[in-house]
Short mmCIF file of C-alpha atoms and ligand atoms in Angstrom, two decimals:
data_model
loop_
_atom_site.label_atom_id
_atom_site.label_comp_id
_atom_site.label_asym_id
_atom_site.label_seq_id
_atom_site.Cartn_x
_atom_site.Cartn_y
_atom_site.Cartn_z
CA MET A 1 -8.82 4.61 -9.67
CA THR A 2 -11.83 4.53 -7.40
CA GLY A 3 -12.23 4.93 -3.63
CA ARG A 4 -10.75 7.38 -1.15
CA ILE A 5 -7.81 9.28 -2.59
CA PRO A 6 -5.20 10.74 -0.20
CA HIS A 7 -5.05 14.53 -0.36
CA HIS A 8 -1.30 14.54 0.35
CA ILE A 9 1.26 11.83 -0.45
CA ALA A 10 4.86 11.97 0.79
CA ILE A 11 7.47 9.68 -0.79
CA VAL A 12 10.93 8.46 0.19
CA MET A 13 12.22 7.56 -3.29
CA ASP A 14 14.67 4.84 -2.28
CA GLY A 15 16.46 2.30 -4.45
CA ASN A 16 18.04 4.32 -7.25
CA GLY A 17 21.55 3.17 -6.34
CA ARG A 18 20.62 -0.52 -6.27
CA TRP A 19 18.70 -0.18 -9.53
CA ALA A 20 21.89 1.11 -11.19
CA THR A 21 24.32 -1.27 -9.47
CA ARG A 22 22.26 -4.30 -10.58
CA ARG A 23 22.76 -3.12 -14.15
CA LEU A 24 26.49 -2.43 -13.63
CA LEU A 25 25.80 1.28 -14.10
CA PRO A 26 27.08 4.20 -12.00
CA ARG A 27 24.72 5.20 -9.17
CA VAL A 28 23.99 8.52 -10.88
CA ALA A 29 22.36 6.55 -13.74
CA GLY A 30 19.88 5.28 -11.14
CA HIS A 31 19.10 8.83 -10.03
CA LYS A 32 18.52 9.83 -13.69
CA LYS A 33 16.09 6.95 -14.07
CA GLY A 34 14.59 8.03 -10.73
CA LEU A 35 13.92 11.47 -12.17
CA ASP A 36 11.99 9.81 -15.04
CA ALA A 37 9.93 7.89 -12.47
CA LEU A 38 9.31 11.11 -10.55
CA ARG A 39 8.10 12.95 -13.67
CA GLN A 40 5.55 10.19 -14.31
CA CYS A 41 4.55 10.06 -10.64
CA VAL A 42 3.75 13.79 -10.66
CA ARG A 43 1.63 13.27 -13.78
CA HIS A 44 -0.23 10.30 -12.29
CA CYS A 45 -0.87 12.11 -8.99
CA GLY A 46 -2.55 14.88 -11.01
CA GLU A 47 -4.62 12.30 -12.92
CA THR A 48 -5.80 10.48 -9.80
CA GLY A 49 -6.82 13.61 -7.88
CA VAL A 50 -3.99 13.75 -5.33
CA LYS A 51 -3.60 17.43 -4.41
CA VAL A 52 -0.17 17.51 -2.75
CA LEU A 53 2.95 15.45 -3.48
CA THR A 54 6.06 15.81 -1.30
CA VAL A 55 9.25 13.95 -2.23
CA PHE A 56 12.60 13.48 -0.50
CA ALA A 57 15.13 14.31 -3.22
CA PHE A 58 18.23 15.12 -1.14
CA SER A 59 18.58 14.77 2.61
CA SER A 60 20.74 16.83 4.97
CA GLU A 61 22.74 13.59 5.40
CA ASN A 62 23.23 12.94 1.65
CA TRP A 63 26.27 15.29 1.63
CA LYS A 64 28.15 12.33 3.15
CA ARG A 65 27.87 10.39 -0.14
CA PRO A 66 30.80 10.14 -2.59
CA ALA A 67 31.58 13.54 -4.15
CA ASP A 68 30.72 12.40 -7.70
CA GLU A 69 27.26 11.24 -6.58
CA VAL A 70 26.60 14.52 -4.74
CA SER A 71 27.66 16.57 -7.77
CA GLY A 72 25.60 14.26 -10.02
CA LEU A 73 22.49 14.96 -7.93
CA MET A 74 23.17 18.73 -7.98
CA GLU A 75 23.53 18.61 -11.79
CA LEU A 76 20.35 16.59 -12.06
CA LEU A 77 18.50 19.23 -10.06
CA ALA A 78 19.98 22.09 -12.12
CA GLY A 79 19.06 20.29 -15.38
CA ALA A 80 15.54 19.53 -14.12
CA LEU A 81 15.04 23.19 -13.18
CA ALA A 82 16.06 24.22 -16.69
CA ARG A 83 13.98 21.60 -18.54
CA GLU A 84 10.93 20.49 -16.57
CA VAL A 85 9.18 23.74 -15.66
CA PRO A 86 7.20 24.23 -18.93
CA GLN A 87 5.67 20.73 -18.63
CA LEU A 88 4.84 21.30 -14.95
CA GLN A 89 3.17 24.55 -16.01
CA ALA A 90 1.10 22.72 -18.61
CA GLU A 91 0.00 20.21 -15.95
CA GLY A 92 -1.00 22.92 -13.44
CA VAL A 93 1.70 21.98 -10.93
CA ARG A 94 2.90 24.45 -8.31
CA LEU A 95 6.50 23.83 -7.22
CA HIS A 96 7.90 24.43 -3.75
CA PHE A 97 11.44 23.64 -2.69
CA VAL A 98 11.71 22.77 0.97
CA GLY A 99 15.02 22.66 2.82
CA GLU A 100 18.16 24.56 3.78
CA ARG A 101 19.22 26.64 0.78
CA ALA A 102 22.43 27.99 2.29
CA GLY A 103 24.51 24.97 1.20
CA LEU A 104 23.44 25.16 -2.45
CA SER A 105 25.23 26.94 -5.30
CA ASP A 106 24.08 30.40 -6.40
CA LYS A 107 22.96 28.95 -9.75
CA VAL A 108 20.79 26.27 -8.14
CA ARG A 109 19.37 28.76 -5.60
CA ALA A 110 18.41 31.17 -8.38
CA GLY A 111 16.84 28.28 -10.33
CA LEU A 112 14.70 27.30 -7.34
CA VAL A 113 13.39 30.85 -6.92
CA GLN A 114 12.62 31.14 -10.66
CA ALA A 115 10.82 27.78 -10.83
CA GLU A 116 8.71 28.62 -7.78
CA ALA A 117 7.80 32.04 -9.19
CA ALA A 118 6.97 30.61 -12.64
CA THR A 119 4.53 28.04 -11.21
CA ALA A 120 3.10 30.15 -8.35
CA ALA A 121 -0.36 30.55 -9.90
CA ASN A 122 -0.93 26.81 -10.52
CA THR A 123 -3.52 25.03 -8.41
CA ARG A 124 -4.00 21.45 -9.69
CA LEU A 125 -1.17 19.86 -7.69
CA VAL A 126 1.27 21.26 -5.11
CA PHE A 127 4.64 19.55 -5.61
CA ASN A 128 7.09 19.91 -2.71
CA VAL A 129 10.64 18.87 -3.50
CA CYS A 130 12.56 18.41 -0.25
CA PHE A 131 16.17 19.17 -1.04
CA ASN A 132 18.90 19.55 1.57
CA TYR A 133 16.09 18.76 3.98
CA GLY A 134 15.81 16.89 7.27
CA GLY A 135 12.82 16.54 9.57
CA ARG A 136 14.93 17.52 12.58
CA TRP A 137 16.32 20.52 10.72
CA ASP A 138 12.75 21.64 10.06
CA ILE A 139 11.65 21.32 13.70
CA ALA A 140 14.82 23.11 14.88
CA GLN A 141 14.46 25.97 12.39
CA ALA A 142 10.80 26.39 13.38
CA ALA A 143 11.75 26.52 17.09
CA ALA A 144 14.52 29.05 16.33
CA LYS A 145 12.06 31.22 14.39
CA LEU A 146 9.64 31.25 17.33
CA ALA A 147 12.44 32.03 19.80
CA GLN A 148 13.53 34.95 17.64
CA GLN A 149 9.97 36.30 17.65
CA GLY A 150 9.61 35.71 21.40
CA GLU A 151 6.70 33.33 20.78
CA THR A 152 5.91 30.35 23.04
CA PRO A 153 6.32 27.04 21.24
CA THR A 154 2.98 25.18 21.10
CA GLU A 155 1.79 22.54 18.62
CA GLU A 156 0.00 25.28 16.69
CA SER A 157 2.79 27.88 16.67
CA LEU A 158 5.47 25.28 15.79
CA GLY A 159 3.23 23.83 13.07
CA ARG A 160 2.88 27.30 11.55
CA ALA A 161 6.65 27.88 11.56
CA LEU A 162 7.56 24.61 9.81
CA ALA A 163 8.82 24.61 6.24
CA LEU A 164 5.81 22.55 5.12
CA ALA A 165 3.25 24.81 6.82
CA HIS A 166 1.68 25.64 3.44
CA VAL A 167 0.16 22.14 3.13
CA PRO A 168 -1.81 19.81 5.43
CA ASP A 169 0.04 16.79 6.86
CA PRO A 170 0.60 13.79 4.54
CA ASP A 171 -2.23 11.24 4.53
CA LEU A 172 -0.01 8.57 3.03
CA LEU A 173 3.75 8.13 3.28
CA ILE A 174 5.28 5.74 0.73
CA ARG A 175 8.80 4.37 0.93
CA THR A 176 10.15 2.33 -1.97
CA GLY A 177 13.26 0.14 -1.99
CA GLY A 178 12.43 -2.36 0.76
CA GLU A 179 13.60 -0.48 3.87
CA GLU A 180 11.05 0.36 6.54
CA ARG A 181 12.13 3.60 8.22
CA LEU A 182 11.54 7.35 7.97
CA SER A 183 15.19 8.45 7.58
CA ASN A 184 14.51 11.91 9.04
CA PHE A 185 11.71 12.73 6.56
CA VAL A 186 8.56 14.72 7.56
CA LEU A 187 9.00 13.68 11.21
CA TRP A 188 6.55 16.17 12.68
CA GLN A 189 4.02 15.91 9.87
CA CYS A 190 3.69 12.10 9.67
CA ALA A 191 2.25 11.69 13.18
CA TYR A 192 -0.98 10.29 11.71
CA SER A 193 0.11 9.37 8.18
CA GLU A 194 -0.59 5.90 6.88
CA LEU A 195 2.72 4.19 6.09
CA TYR A 196 3.21 2.08 2.96
CA PHE A 197 6.42 0.20 2.24
CA THR A 198 7.20 -1.61 -0.98
CA ASP A 199 10.22 -3.58 -2.22
CA THR A 200 9.90 -1.95 -5.65
CA LEU A 201 12.97 0.19 -6.37
CA TRP A 202 12.10 3.83 -7.07
CA PRO A 203 13.03 3.80 -10.80
CA ASP A 204 10.56 0.90 -11.27
CA PHE A 205 7.75 2.64 -9.34
CA GLY A 206 5.29 3.36 -12.16
CA ASP A 207 1.54 4.06 -12.45
CA ALA A 208 0.53 0.51 -11.48
CA ALA A 209 2.69 0.64 -8.33
CA LEU A 210 1.18 3.98 -7.31
CA ASP A 211 -2.32 2.64 -7.99
CA GLU A 212 -1.53 -0.31 -5.72
CA ALA A 213 -0.44 2.04 -2.92
CA LEU A 214 -3.61 4.11 -3.40
CA ALA A 215 -5.79 0.98 -3.28
CA ASP A 216 -4.04 -0.14 -0.08
CA TYR A 217 -4.62 3.32 1.44
CA ALA A 218 -8.32 3.22 0.49
CA ARG A 219 -8.70 0.07 2.63
CA ARG A 220 -7.19 1.64 5.76
CA GLU A 221 -9.33 2.91 8.61
CA ARG A 222 -8.00 6.21 9.94
CA ARG A 223 -9.12 6.68 13.51
CA PHE A 224 -6.99 9.61 14.74
CA GLY A 225 -7.25 8.28 18.30
CA ARG A 226 -10.96 7.43 18.12
CA THR A 227 -12.54 3.96 18.08
CA SER A 228 -13.92 2.18 15.02
CA GLU A 229 -17.43 2.46 16.45
CA GLN A 230 -17.15 6.23 16.77
CA LEU A 231 -16.20 6.50 13.10
CA ALA A 232 -19.00 4.35 11.70
CA PRO A 233 -21.64 3.56 14.31
CA VAL A 234 -23.15 0.13 13.63
CA HIS A 235 -26.80 -0.44 14.35
CA ARG A 236 -26.87 -3.68 16.26
CA LYS A 237 -30.04 -5.74 16.19
CA VAL A 238 -31.39 -6.39 19.65
CA ALA A 239 -32.69 -9.97 19.78
C1 LIG B 301 17.68 7.34 -2.63
O1 LIG B 301 18.09 6.18 -3.32
C2 LIG B 301 17.49 8.44 -3.56
C3 LIG B 301 18.11 9.65 -3.49
C4 LIG B 301 19.08 9.98 -2.43
C5 LIG B 301 17.90 10.68 -4.52
C6 LIG B 301 16.52 10.78 -5.05
C7 LIG B 301 16.54 11.54 -6.32
C8 LIG B 301 15.74 11.30 -7.39
C9 LIG B 301 14.66 10.30 -7.42
C10 LIG B 301 15.91 12.04 -8.63
C11 LIG B 301 15.15 13.32 -8.62
C12 LIG B 301 16.11 14.33 -8.26
C13 LIG B 301 15.97 15.63 -8.28
C14 LIG B 301 17.20 16.36 -8.23
C15 LIG B 301 14.67 16.37 -8.33
P1 LIG B 301 19.52 5.56 -2.97
O2 LIG B 301 20.52 6.22 -3.82
O3 LIG B 301 19.76 5.65 -1.50
O4 LIG B 301 19.31 4.07 -3.39
P2 LIG B 301 19.97 2.78 -2.73
O5 LIG B 301 19.33 2.62 -1.37
O6 LIG B 301 19.57 1.68 -3.67
O7 LIG B 301 21.45 2.98 -2.68
#
């Protein structure tokens, strides 16, 4: 890959269910395949020089799914915590779990703490797994924290109280699976993110698909409210 690489990529990994249904498999089989795609995506982010990857693994609203799918996702997380950490260590990946932990089992909660502690010294890639997370939940919990401390909510103080305060805002937000919406993901943080939507279902989102998203990003002009001319002044010839 050449060109400008986003420092932080956020991904809505959509399409696991459809990937499975098209193959007459249970939806959980799609999530398993999605975990394989995620493992490779983490690796490729490290290879391309991305410094922060944030993924939406389980939303505050996903509890409404059929019970067997919810328990399948919980088991997938528990299994991943048990199996994936040594490889993440080897790749220099620092794990953070972002979201409401109260609804999770004791076993999963303990696994999250252990995985975060085991990878705390790694610096190559910060990997945020948003689990039992919602953008509105994050803004509300930040506001509640400030209220408790008697602090006035400002952009700066709220930003500091958010669950993703340890990383800069995403430069690029990718959503796979053909839908074009945010679904309550990184609502505060994506104010100036470049948005990239692809029809590719998440389990099929491999290195080439990520490279394509990175190439698309490299062609974007990020103005942050300024004009094109202010970013790259052109020297016009006076006739
Ligand atoms: C959305 O696809 C995907 C999810 C709700 C789960 C994402 C989980 C993974 C990629 C596996 C990694 C998991 C862990 C535990 C780290 P969908 O099911 O809404 O797909 P559909 O729109 O085709 O139905």
